[in-house]
Amino acid sequence: MDGYAGKMVYADLSARKVTIKPTPMELKKQYLGGRGFGIRLLTDMVDPKIDPLSDKNVVVYAAGPLTGTGIPLGSRYEVSTISPLTGTAMSANSGGVFGWKMKKAGFDAVVVTGKAKKPVYLLLDNGKAELRDAAHLWGKTTGQTTDAIMEELKDDKVRVSCIGPAGEKLVLFACIINEKARAAGRGGVGAVMGSKNLKAIAARGDLPIKAADEAQLNVVKDRVRKKIEENGIEKALHNYGTAVLINIINENYVLPTRNFQTAHFPNAEKVSGETIAKTILKKPKGCFACIVQCGRVHEFDGESGEGPEYEPDWAFGPDCGIDDLKAVARANNICNEYGLDAISAPATIACLMEMAEKGYVKHPIRFGDAKGMLKLVEQIAKREDIGNELAEGSFRFATKYGHPEFSMSSKKQELPAYDPRGIQGYGLATATSVRGGDHVYGYMISPEVLGAPEKLDPYVTKGKPQWVKTFQDLTASIDASGMCLFSSFALDAQDYADLLTATTGMKIDPAELLKIGERIWNLQKLYNIKRGLGRKDDTLPARLLNEPLKEGAPTGQVWKRDEMLDEYYTLRGWDAEGTPTKEKRKELGLA
Amino acid sequence: MKVHVKAFATFREVMDSQFDMDFPKGATIHTLLAELTGKFEGLGELMFAAPGTLRDFVNILKNGRNVHFLAGLDTPLDDGDVIALFPPVAGG
């Protein structure tokens, strides 16, 4: 036993055929699992020239060796595919219970190819797998789908990862939802599921997940549990949820407001984690084996749901000029029910708000209009009226109306909740992210704003390329391991290496851990190059490079791409165009 | 001179969330924190690992700039300053 379930499912939807094969040892050694498995399998199998919404695309679900082993915060799985939004090799990460259930059902990964003639779902069932009809589930929300599958199987222990109506309608930023509220959120992974007529994957089982060295794993588990429990940051996540960031980001004058026109929202307190805690919060909630419990269960006016997490809280709130917390929570619930990415959906609405206010698009919506915003979320999910155009994402929408500069995106994916003008390293991380606009592929906010593991001056560019590279590589390894990224506020590379060594039996030290992450990063990059992306795409919207911030301490700051990009490429062993050199490819076994 | 103080997250469990304070010329962040920890029971323990040493990941902003990049606890206070006090927080 080595932490792995030991088997993988290949589901050919066109042939309606399921094959089970052993998980290859070489894949484990080189890529660990999760995002590593997904990106390797995907880039091996998919011709870079394909349309991501054609039957030639592939969807890979993969857990990591640390998923479901009882290690605190070891709950994650990744969904990888070619993104219809960005065109890049994409992975989206989710927590909850599903990843653990997938392994208890006997599988490290599921590889889905082809397209079903009629809607289907895949059941992973104690070492077996079968495709089942899902015509009766088509059109249902994620909650209805989950309940219907549990009812159909007469099993309240089965866990469901599914798409909602937005995925069926191929909204380019449709997501995948498990347990009704946990999202593999970004990049339109749900649209690819929809294009394949794959409504859901359900998992149940009670097969063992054992570590190579259980005794040693227990020793390391105790050590990491203690570090997490004693870390002040993890306590704040429990008490106030991720939205505790609203105030600190706002007070630093880097909270993007009204589609990044400013970076300070005067009414931020009204949508803050502190306000959530004293108004709509019913209780905290955690993923499998989580001792942090940063999730929020809310209840108000007869409505209940989960969240809002920091990102959708910001995007439906300050980015849309809205300070109505209940409207924000309601919008977040609609995203969960319909299966919409709760960053790209509101950020695309914010783009429309600015274009409408400035007269570039004829539409009555204005910043601060909560009622209008809620209507637009539903219209996007159903592709109704202007929602049909917004469903293509802000970049395609703004370009259609002749003004791509109003799309606050990178590689066509909407940027998250931090203004790069006042956080230079974060700007570099998101501009060079191999999945497009992003914050969790190298969370530079941690050292540059939160002060962990040490305080870095956010306005300074010097030294940032090295930090960005290290964070990106380490994050890729964490995503491959099955651990939650939030564990990294308390744990270091040695901790992950020790957890992996005890669990898998492979000797992994911090250097090897980072090497695996670097391999994954470079593989994604190489694939993106084959799809036509290059240096020109490693950038941010012109507003962030040219229009200085006008308020607070970062007044006058712009994002300084030219001071960092060449050094970053050099540190990565890439040429001036951002292409990994022959030597780098050979070093990583990617030649 | 008048300084506006704002407290966030767990600091609010032991102190008011915002208020004004008066200081003589020459006062610093250190002066302010000494006064606050004397006034609000439990704040000192939440804020300091040892006398004069802030706990890891505690952040103090002067008008949006982390005092760590100014003069630390010796950063002088100026009339009209907004001082924001954050315990360890994170998210994403």
XYZ file of C-alpha atoms in Angstrom:
683
model
C 0.000 0.000 0.000
C 1.272 3.438 -0.899
C -1.519 5.950 -0.405
C -2.847 5.299 -3.880
C -6.063 3.483 -4.691
C -4.045 1.729 -7.392
C -6.462 1.920 -10.310
C -7.710 4.372 -12.894
C -10.923 4.432 -14.913
C -10.944 5.200 -18.631
C -14.458 6.112 -19.739
C -14.936 6.312 -23.505
C -18.286 8.059 -23.807
C -18.541 7.666 -27.607
C -18.257 3.881 -27.303
C -20.083 3.872 -23.950
C -17.293 1.697 -22.637
C -15.421 1.720 -19.339
C -11.945 0.231 -18.850
C -10.041 -0.105 -15.565
C -6.226 -0.125 -15.530
C -3.543 0.001 -12.831
C -2.157 3.429 -11.930
C 1.293 3.497 -13.617
C 4.299 3.687 -11.284
C 6.105 6.126 -13.573
C 3.150 8.525 -13.387
C 3.233 8.399 -9.582
C 6.993 9.038 -9.450
C 7.070 11.881 -11.934
C 3.728 13.595 -11.234
C 2.426 12.383 -7.828
C -1.302 12.667 -8.620
C -3.984 15.379 -8.769
C -2.940 18.202 -11.062
C 0.210 16.305 -12.042
C -1.740 13.271 -13.254
C -4.284 15.460 -14.991
C -1.816 17.599 -16.900
C 0.371 14.649 -17.921
C -2.536 12.531 -19.166
C -4.221 15.448 -20.857
C -1.154 16.690 -22.688
C -0.331 13.124 -23.798
C -3.797 12.468 -25.132
C -5.102 15.704 -26.628
C -3.986 17.168 -29.942
C -3.189 20.857 -29.276
C -5.135 21.881 -32.362
C -8.546 20.746 -31.112
C -11.576 22.809 -30.168
C -11.882 22.403 -26.374
C -15.643 21.842 -26.710
C -15.261 19.079 -29.314
C -15.383 15.377 -28.534
C -11.578 15.292 -28.906
C -11.023 16.999 -25.551
C -10.374 14.930 -22.442
C -11.474 15.458 -18.825
C -9.316 14.014 -16.058
C -10.485 13.759 -12.466
C -7.570 12.933 -10.162
C -7.022 12.752 -6.419
C -3.568 12.821 -4.855
C -1.722 10.272 -2.725
C -2.458 12.373 0.374
C -6.174 12.702 -0.429
C -8.299 10.786 2.032
C -5.436 9.439 4.108
C -6.655 11.242 7.232
C -3.903 13.852 7.016
C -5.359 17.199 8.106
C -6.430 19.187 5.031
C -5.853 16.189 2.733
C -9.128 16.258 0.803
C -8.538 17.671 -2.639
C -9.094 16.471 -6.183
C -8.388 18.187 -9.467
C -10.250 18.346 -12.740
C -7.987 18.925 -15.732
C -8.956 19.653 -19.315
C -8.239 22.035 -22.175
C -10.096 25.183 -21.181
C -12.679 26.596 -23.562
C -12.213 29.974 -21.833
C -8.421 30.329 -21.982
C -7.361 27.691 -24.481
C -4.701 26.589 -21.998
C -4.123 23.299 -20.248
C -6.358 23.886 -17.216
C -6.763 22.344 -13.818
C -9.403 23.306 -11.276
C -9.198 22.171 -7.670
C -11.996 21.247 -5.287
C -12.325 20.033 -1.723
C -15.243 18.633 0.211
C -15.600 14.874 0.459
C -15.708 13.734 -3.173
C -11.919 13.232 -3.610
C -11.815 10.915 -0.619
C -14.856 9.011 -1.910
C -13.262 8.575 -5.314
C -10.366 6.778 -3.663
C -12.635 4.779 -1.349
C -14.399 3.676 -4.537
C -11.024 2.363 -5.675
C -9.726 4.979 -8.086
C -6.916 7.524 -8.232
C -8.177 9.046 -11.460
C -10.903 9.031 -14.065
C -10.083 9.797 -17.700
C -13.097 10.736 -19.795
C -12.893 10.779 -23.602
C -15.363 11.151 -26.470
C -18.963 12.311 -26.295
C -22.054 10.438 -25.195
C -24.993 10.315 -27.599
C -27.340 11.045 -24.713
C -26.658 12.416 -21.221
C -24.905 9.961 -18.906
C -23.291 9.888 -15.508
C -20.410 7.733 -14.336
C -20.785 5.697 -11.160
C -17.619 4.622 -9.355
C -18.727 1.819 -7.112
C -16.354 -0.119 -4.859
C -13.804 -1.071 -7.507
C -16.229 -1.056 -10.432
C -17.352 1.679 -12.791
C -20.386 2.021 -15.040
C -21.974 4.624 -17.262
C -25.647 5.235 -16.484
C -28.377 7.181 -18.209
C -28.733 10.778 -17.083
C -31.408 12.097 -19.456
C -33.681 12.548 -16.435
C -30.998 14.685 -14.745
C -30.397 17.044 -17.677
C -31.620 20.535 -16.854
C -31.442 19.984 -13.119
C -29.440 22.202 -10.790
C -26.417 20.777 -8.987
C -28.437 20.348 -5.793
C -31.304 18.607 -7.577
C -28.864 16.370 -9.450
C -27.085 15.380 -6.251
C -30.356 14.576 -4.489
C -31.694 12.644 -7.489
C -28.608 10.420 -7.735
C -28.639 9.724 -3.990
C -32.325 8.850 -4.232
C -31.859 6.697 -7.323
C -29.054 4.717 -5.673
C -30.875 4.681 -2.324
C -27.588 5.690 -0.757
C -26.980 8.815 1.298
C -23.248 8.064 1.461
C -22.644 8.378 -2.268
C -20.950 11.659 -3.200
C -21.669 13.515 -6.431
C -19.578 15.852 -8.556
C -21.722 17.339 -11.299
C -22.533 20.202 -13.614
C -25.596 22.410 -13.539
C -27.551 24.006 -16.375
C -24.650 26.404 -17.092
C -22.361 23.497 -17.995
C -25.042 21.982 -20.191
C -25.410 25.279 -22.013
C -21.652 25.516 -22.494
C -21.162 28.751 -20.590
C -17.404 29.170 -21.074
C -16.839 29.588 -17.336
C -19.198 26.863 -16.129
C -17.816 24.965 -13.167
C -18.200 21.565 -11.528
C -19.833 21.321 -8.106
C -19.514 18.513 -5.567
C -21.660 18.166 -2.435
C -23.794 21.052 -3.708
C -21.354 23.825 -2.834
C -17.705 22.858 -3.356
C -16.449 24.000 -6.740
C -13.777 22.997 -9.220
C -14.385 26.527 -10.261
C -12.224 27.981 -12.923
C -11.604 27.734 -16.629
C -14.895 26.300 -17.828
C -14.245 22.697 -16.803
C -18.032 22.337 -16.442
C -18.594 23.379 -20.055
C -16.313 20.568 -21.224
C -18.351 18.100 -19.148
C -21.487 19.530 -20.760
C -20.023 19.217 -24.252
C -19.524 15.511 -23.578
C -23.070 15.012 -22.271
C -21.509 13.944 -18.977
C -23.743 15.238 -16.193
C -21.964 13.836 -13.161
C -19.518 11.459 -11.589
C -20.753 9.717 -8.436
C -18.533 7.769 -6.068
C -19.102 5.316 -3.243
C -17.167 2.542 -1.591
C -15.259 1.421 1.445
C -11.968 0.203 0.030
C -8.925 0.833 2.227
C -6.465 3.684 1.684
C -3.253 2.697 3.448
C 0.102 4.416 3.671
C 3.426 2.718 2.960
C 4.576 3.444 6.508
C 1.548 4.003 8.737
C 3.614 4.406 11.904
C 5.834 7.073 10.389
C 2.831 8.788 8.798
C 1.178 9.043 12.212
C 4.287 10.760 13.576
C 4.307 13.303 10.727
C 0.532 13.731 10.940
C 0.814 14.703 14.598
C 3.546 17.192 13.787
C 1.616 18.904 10.995
C -1.621 18.900 12.993
C 0.149 20.738 15.787
C 1.664 23.270 13.379
C -1.740 23.943 11.842
C -3.486 24.216 15.211
C -0.896 26.621 16.561
C -0.786 28.808 13.470
C -2.672 32.056 14.004
C -3.696 32.308 10.368
C -5.573 29.015 10.419
C -7.517 30.219 13.492
C -8.657 33.334 11.630
C -9.826 31.172 8.732
C -11.966 29.160 11.136
C -13.487 32.164 12.898
C -14.143 34.441 9.943
C -13.810 32.329 6.771
C -11.820 33.370 3.743
C -13.790 36.642 3.498
C -11.738 37.867 6.454
C -9.476 39.116 3.659
C -11.940 41.786 2.506
C -10.883 44.302 5.144
C -7.125 43.757 5.050
C -6.979 43.909 1.263
C -9.169 47.013 1.293
C -7.120 48.712 4.022
C -4.013 48.080 1.883
C -5.805 49.915 -0.956
C -5.529 46.922 -3.302
C -9.164 45.705 -3.315
C -10.275 46.029 -6.956
C -13.423 48.105 -7.053
C -15.880 48.751 -9.887
C -14.021 46.611 -12.433
C -10.560 47.668 -11.204
C -11.267 51.389 -11.724
C -10.128 51.976 -8.136
C -8.670 49.746 -5.437
C -10.593 50.829 -2.346
C -14.266 50.210 -1.525
C -15.551 52.538 1.221
C -18.321 50.108 2.248
C -16.125 47.005 2.342
C -17.023 46.403 6.001
C -20.596 45.580 4.981
C -19.465 42.504 3.022
C -16.512 41.554 5.238
C -15.850 38.234 6.955
C -16.462 39.962 10.280
C -19.930 41.080 9.113
C -20.725 37.618 7.738
C -19.804 36.151 11.140
C -22.219 38.381 13.014
C -25.105 38.387 10.520
C -25.791 35.524 8.105
C -23.371 32.859 9.399
C -25.072 29.739 10.746
C -21.944 27.647 11.296
C -18.444 26.973 9.944
C -17.983 23.928 7.731
C -14.951 21.906 6.695
C -13.869 19.499 4.000
C -12.878 15.885 4.701
C -10.309 15.640 7.520
C -10.150 19.411 7.868
C -9.320 20.919 11.237
C -9.534 24.497 9.949
C -13.144 24.613 8.702
C -12.983 27.818 6.689
C -16.281 27.077 4.898
C -19.376 29.074 5.847
C -22.953 27.855 6.077
C -25.318 30.803 5.927
C -29.013 31.281 6.556
C -31.168 34.375 6.115
C -34.706 35.269 5.063
C -35.601 31.605 4.604
C -32.634 31.042 2.294
C -29.646 28.881 3.095
C -26.422 27.983 1.364
C -22.658 28.065 1.680
C -20.179 30.895 1.383
C -19.604 33.469 0.226
C -15.892 32.804 0.044
C -13.573 35.775 -0.326
C -13.376 35.722 -4.117
C -17.108 35.718 -4.962
C -17.742 38.022 -2.008
C -15.358 40.539 -3.584
C -16.498 39.962 -7.152
C -20.246 40.270 -6.547
C -19.561 42.955 -3.919
C -16.877 45.629 -4.391
C -16.036 44.721 -7.990
C -19.695 45.316 -8.889
C -19.912 48.298 -6.497
C -22.386 46.356 -4.327
C -22.436 46.439 -0.501
C -25.543 44.277 0.014
C -24.241 41.095 1.683
C -27.473 39.164 1.240
C -27.497 39.892 -2.486
C -23.884 38.740 -2.700
C -24.684 35.510 -0.839
C -27.754 34.945 -3.011
C -25.723 35.460 -6.199
C -23.152 32.992 -4.904
C -25.922 30.454 -4.265
C -27.200 30.873 -7.825
C -23.679 30.178 -9.100
C -23.518 27.001 -7.029
C -26.939 25.824 -8.179
C -26.411 26.552 -11.875
C -22.712 25.637 -11.852
C -21.061 28.955 -12.675
C -17.557 30.079 -11.734
C -18.264 32.643 -9.015
C -15.215 34.710 -10.014
C -15.639 34.909 -13.789
C -19.430 35.395 -13.668
C -19.407 38.504 -11.436
C -16.202 39.877 -12.993
C -17.858 39.637 -16.408
C -20.883 41.473 -15.003
C -18.540 44.165 -13.624
C -17.087 44.521 -17.119
C -20.602 45.037 -18.525
C -21.366 47.559 -15.757
C -18.402 49.707 -16.718
C -19.097 49.450 -20.445
C -22.786 50.262 -19.897
C -21.989 53.234 -17.654
C -19.554 54.595 -20.229
C -21.969 54.069 -23.092
C -20.130 51.338 -24.981
C -22.971 48.858 -24.478
C -26.637 49.808 -24.310
C -27.891 48.211 -21.094
C -29.566 49.598 -17.950
C -27.208 47.902 -15.445
C -25.024 50.211 -13.349
C -22.486 49.672 -10.556
C -24.255 49.101 -7.257
C -27.427 47.621 -8.803
C -27.823 44.411 -6.774
C -31.188 43.496 -8.275
C -29.900 43.900 -11.807
C -26.796 41.888 -10.956
C -28.884 38.966 -9.661
C -30.938 38.950 -12.845
C -27.761 38.900 -14.972
C -26.361 35.883 -13.100
C -29.441 33.855 -14.033
C -29.394 35.153 -17.592
C -25.771 34.044 -17.981
C -26.503 30.587 -16.576
C -29.449 30.181 -18.959
C -27.776 32.020 -21.861
C -30.811 34.294 -22.063
C -30.790 37.772 -23.639
C -27.491 39.570 -22.973
C -26.552 36.630 -20.743
C -25.861 34.680 -23.937
C -23.101 37.140 -24.838
C -21.755 37.409 -21.283
C -21.569 33.596 -21.134
C -18.527 33.879 -23.407
C -16.572 35.673 -20.660
C -15.540 39.302 -20.325
C -12.745 39.217 -22.904
C -14.864 37.920 -25.764
C -17.756 40.150 -24.665
C -15.699 43.345 -24.480
C -13.920 42.493 -27.733
C -17.248 41.992 -29.497
C -18.164 45.557 -28.569
C -14.782 46.830 -29.734
C -13.206 47.478 -26.327
C -11.229 44.506 -24.985
C -9.478 46.893 -22.586
C -12.487 46.731 -20.260
C -11.977 43.014 -19.671
C -9.937 42.617 -16.507
C -8.508 39.274 -17.545
C -5.287 37.492 -18.369
C -5.267 34.835 -21.094
C -9.021 35.553 -21.315
C -9.686 34.456 -17.711
C -10.984 37.041 -15.251
C -8.525 38.245 -12.603
C -9.156 37.549 -8.911
C -9.568 39.923 -6.000
C -6.248 41.757 -5.756
C -4.969 44.786 -7.634
C -1.522 43.920 -9.061
C -0.557 47.604 -9.219
C 0.042 47.555 -5.480
C 1.335 43.943 -5.267
C 4.116 43.494 -7.802
C 5.010 39.825 -7.274
C 1.364 38.798 -7.321
C 1.047 40.600 -10.646
C 3.918 38.554 -12.050
C 2.429 35.330 -10.692
C -0.971 35.907 -12.263
C 0.439 37.239 -15.559
C 2.624 34.152 -15.982
C 0.075 31.685 -14.649
C -0.171 28.750 -17.022
C -3.938 28.649 -16.621
C -4.671 32.373 -17.096
C -5.852 34.989 -14.572
C -5.455 33.307 -11.247
C -4.429 33.557 -7.597
C -3.995 29.938 -6.466
C -1.194 28.868 -8.831
C 1.308 30.870 -6.725
C -0.268 32.831 -3.890
C 2.114 35.783 -3.570
C -0.472 37.630 -1.468
C 0.802 35.557 1.428
C 4.286 37.144 1.695
C 3.427 40.485 0.077
C 0.300 41.379 2.070
C -0.260 38.866 4.864
C 3.373 38.534 5.896
C 3.717 34.754 5.673
C 6.196 33.127 5.703
C 7.895 36.523 5.851
C 7.010 40.103 4.983
C 7.955 41.218 1.460
C 7.447 44.816 0.357
C 4.550 44.617 -2.127
C 5.686 47.681 -4.083
C 9.174 46.307 -4.770
C 9.969 44.185 -7.850
C 13.496 43.148 -6.866
C 13.711 39.516 -5.843
C 10.111 38.767 -6.749
C 10.745 36.560 -9.821
C 12.523 33.976 -7.651
C 9.723 34.017 -5.068
C 7.118 33.635 -7.800
C 8.895 30.674 -9.369
C 9.265 28.920 -6.006
C 5.627 29.537 -5.050
C 4.380 28.354 -8.442
C 6.426 25.145 -8.314
C 5.558 24.376 -4.695
C 1.879 24.992 -5.378
C 1.917 22.612 -8.338
C 3.329 19.920 -6.008
C 0.730 20.635 -3.326
C -2.029 20.422 -5.954
C -0.570 17.103 -7.096
C -0.346 15.747 -3.548
C -4.049 16.168 -2.705
C -3.453 18.662 0.099
C -5.398 21.905 0.435
C -3.313 24.949 -0.486
C -4.351 26.580 2.791
C -2.129 24.066 4.594
C 0.827 26.042 3.220
C 0.157 28.924 5.617
C 1.414 26.584 8.338
C 3.481 23.898 6.585
C 6.723 24.041 4.615
C 8.294 21.962 1.849
C 9.894 19.606 4.376
C 6.470 18.834 5.880
C 4.956 17.942 2.501
C 8.031 15.891 1.589
C 7.788 13.934 4.852
C 4.055 13.344 4.420
C 4.599 12.080 0.869
C 7.524 9.864 1.795
C 5.650 8.185 4.657
C 2.511 7.782 2.553
C 3.905 6.666 -0.808
C 7.139 4.957 0.199
C 8.927 7.002 -2.467
C 11.857 8.978 -1.092
C 10.826 12.585 -1.630
C 12.875 15.450 -0.193
C 12.064 19.174 -0.552
C 14.239 19.466 -3.674
C 12.441 16.557 -5.339
C 9.081 18.012 -4.292
C 9.892 21.306 -6.014
C 11.266 19.455 -9.038
C 7.948 17.623 -9.468
C 6.129 20.950 -9.288
C 8.503 22.501 -11.800
C 7.923 19.557 -14.145
C 4.158 20.053 -13.978
C 4.521 23.797 -14.526
C 6.770 23.353 -17.557
C 4.534 20.682 -19.054
C 1.552 23.029 -18.871
C 3.662 25.821 -20.356
C 4.927 23.660 -23.237
C 1.406 22.608 -24.082
C 0.160 26.193 -24.020
C 2.935 27.138 -26.460
C 1.697 24.429 -28.811
C -1.707 26.080 -28.610
C -0.206 29.379 -29.750
C 0.373 31.166 -26.444
C 3.645 32.979 -25.756
C 5.325 35.987 -24.200
C 2.621 38.326 -25.496
C 0.102 36.487 -23.309
C 2.158 36.706 -20.090
C 0.695 40.064 -19.242
C -2.192 41.915 -17.604
C -4.793 44.400 -18.853
C -3.341 47.714 -20.084
C -5.137 49.561 -17.269
C -2.935 47.846 -14.707
C 0.287 48.743 -16.532
C -0.628 52.294 -17.494
C -3.171 53.832 -15.109
C -1.623 54.555 -11.684
C -3.612 53.900 -8.524
C -5.068 57.102 -7.150
C -5.845 56.390 -3.502
C -4.026 55.541 -0.300
C -0.489 54.300 0.185
C -0.019 52.769 -3.295
C -0.995 56.018 -5.042
C 1.036 56.309 -8.226
C 1.796 52.598 -8.503
C 1.386 50.638 -11.734
C 2.262 46.987 -12.360
C 5.877 46.855 -13.576
C 6.010 43.923 -15.988
C 9.247 44.983 -17.669
C 11.192 44.973 -14.395
C 10.424 41.286 -13.725
C 9.495 39.203 -16.763
C 12.930 38.627 -18.335
C 14.458 37.692 -14.992
C 11.563 35.314 -14.344
C 12.096 33.603 -17.736
C 15.829 33.297 -17.069
C 15.273 31.774 -13.619
C 12.885 29.290 -15.190
C 15.409 28.263 -17.833
C 13.231 29.674 -20.591
C 14.272 31.738 -23.602
C 13.219 35.340 -24.223
C 9.910 34.206 -25.678
C 9.143 32.192 -22.555
C 9.827 28.804 -24.150
C 11.545 26.177 -21.969
C 15.007 25.536 -23.381
C 16.167 22.114 -24.547
C 18.381 21.851 -21.451
C 15.486 22.629 -19.099
C 13.244 20.111 -20.837
C 15.938 17.468 -20.576
C 16.531 18.243 -16.897
C 12.829 17.715 -16.198
C 12.454 14.650 -18.390
C 10.237 16.518 -20.839
C 12.544 16.379 -23.868
C -2.775 65.221 17.334
C -5.666 62.953 16.467
C -5.237 59.404 15.152
C -8.023 57.087 13.985
C -7.606 53.455 15.065
C -9.309 50.504 13.361
C -9.189 46.919 14.604
C -10.139 43.799 12.686
C -10.969 40.098 13.058
C -9.990 38.574 16.416
C -8.702 41.900 17.758
C -12.345 42.990 17.809
C -13.031 40.300 20.376
C -10.994 42.272 22.927
C -11.267 45.887 21.753
C -13.568 48.368 20.027
C -13.553 48.162 16.239
C -12.750 51.847 15.659
C -12.179 55.063 17.584
C -10.063 58.205 17.720
C -7.103 58.754 20.045
C -5.083 61.854 20.931
C -1.298 61.811 21.137
C 1.423 64.386 21.791
C 3.913 65.173 19.058
C 6.666 62.571 18.811
C 4.380 59.620 19.525
C 5.029 56.425 17.555
C 3.262 53.171 16.742
C 4.959 51.826 19.843
C 3.331 54.587 21.945
C -0.048 53.762 20.475
C 0.258 50.018 21.081
C 1.438 50.564 24.663
C -1.654 52.638 25.334
C -3.976 50.152 23.655
C -2.581 47.080 25.399
C -2.940 48.887 28.716
C -6.519 49.792 27.919
C -7.807 46.532 26.453
C -7.252 43.365 28.446
C -6.007 40.445 26.369
C -4.804 42.568 23.460
C -1.156 42.396 24.477
C -1.211 38.624 24.429
C -2.864 38.527 21.007
C -0.468 41.064 19.561
C 2.974 40.431 21.069
C 5.140 37.299 21.172
C 7.524 39.062 23.563
C 7.836 42.665 24.719
C 8.492 44.789 21.648
C 8.124 41.830 19.239
C 4.891 41.424 17.324
C 3.496 37.945 16.850
C 4.071 36.332 13.444
C 1.697 37.593 10.777
C 0.363 40.520 12.835
C 0.144 43.474 10.451
C -0.115 47.165 11.318
C -0.894 49.641 8.565
C -0.385 53.388 8.622
C -2.644 54.903 5.981
C -2.503 51.635 4.041
C 1.261 51.081 4.297
C 2.598 48.266 6.456
C 4.740 49.881 9.166
C 7.189 47.007 8.711
C 8.353 48.863 5.574
C 8.445 52.246 7.348
C 10.231 52.345 10.697
C 8.457 49.401 12.325
C 7.173 50.127 15.814
C 9.218 53.335 15.780
C 7.170 54.707 12.898
C 6.057 58.196 13.959
C 2.375 59.063 14.172
C 1.096 62.090 12.280
C -2.090 64.060 12.750
C -4.957 62.461 10.821
C -3.309 59.054 10.490
C -5.491 55.969 10.098
C -3.881 53.045 11.874
C -5.289 49.598 11.004
C -4.498 46.644 13.261
C -4.726 43.125 11.866
C -4.179 39.823 13.652
C -3.025 36.909 11.469
C -5.546 36.495 8.656
C -5.617 34.675 5.333
C -7.933 33.352 2.697
C -7.987 33.273 -1.055
